[in-house]
């Protein structure tokens, strides 16, 4: 699913189609597949008009139809993308998106974009599937036992979780992308002109870059009370402008006092240290660094 296909499909929608998508989105609070009669009742429009819109949305891949003991509809990620992009455009956040992603992972797609008024931004679309058991387990404490919960809602929780961490980190002065806004499953942040640390073979001062990362990990732990939880060379970007490291990808962060937080912190430090030892030949003791990060924290 490319963003070009999403935009092309979005351009074929009218205001009523978007309203129907929104009704289905709201209906997901109670149903995995929102019954047709519920959609008709909430829209206060004739069933014939609703049916025409649903057929168009289904043909565009924005909804999936269920036929069993009742007829119901569920949003797809394409439909959810359309709602998010519509809202972001109306709010004056995004004007255009790159046709190809700058990053694709198991749980997200990342696109560069142009902000209205100028400047480059990044849009990260969270896409948790039914097999994302790690994230679902984390969110279960928030969503309770709502068995109808959809992967779209899980993705929304993931996006809002990451956005909260970015706000905390950015406000504390850490080197992270500047958070701009979040809508549904989409986080909008500043664009970093750089490369993933995993793709970097040479840096001006590897030791300085390493300690820049560690100092941010320490500050986030000690001052903000947060552990990244999945830190490695694959979620640190090195700026091509000033060689500065930026920590990205925060949806799995945990509070400092969470069960297992220290183990996650140790793993974060171990992952980064091993990479710098292997790639750049740094002589660093993981346990000393770990003790430095947590020293004096009750």
Coordinates of N, CA and C in Angstrom, one line a residue, residues 34 51 104 110 181 266 276 278:
X34 N -18.8 -2.6 12.1 CA -20.0 -1.7 12.5 C -21.2 -2.1 11.6
X51 N -25.5 3.1 1.2 CA -25.1 1.9 0.4 C -24.2 2.4 -0.7
X104 N 10.3 1.9 6.3 CA 9.2 0.9 6.4 C 9.6 -0.1 7.5
X110 N 7.0 5.4 7.3 CA 7.5 6.8 7.5 C 7.6 7.5 6.2
X181 N 2.6 17.3 15.9 CA 1.2 16.9 16.3 C 1.0 15.4 16.1
X266 N 19.3 -1.5 30.6 CA 20.6 -2.2 30.5 C 20.7 -2.8 29.1
X276 N 29.0 0.3 18.9 CA 30.2 1.2 18.8 C 31.5 0.4 19.0
X278 N 32.0 -2.7 18.1 CA 32.2 -3.5 16.9 C 32.5 -2.6 15.7

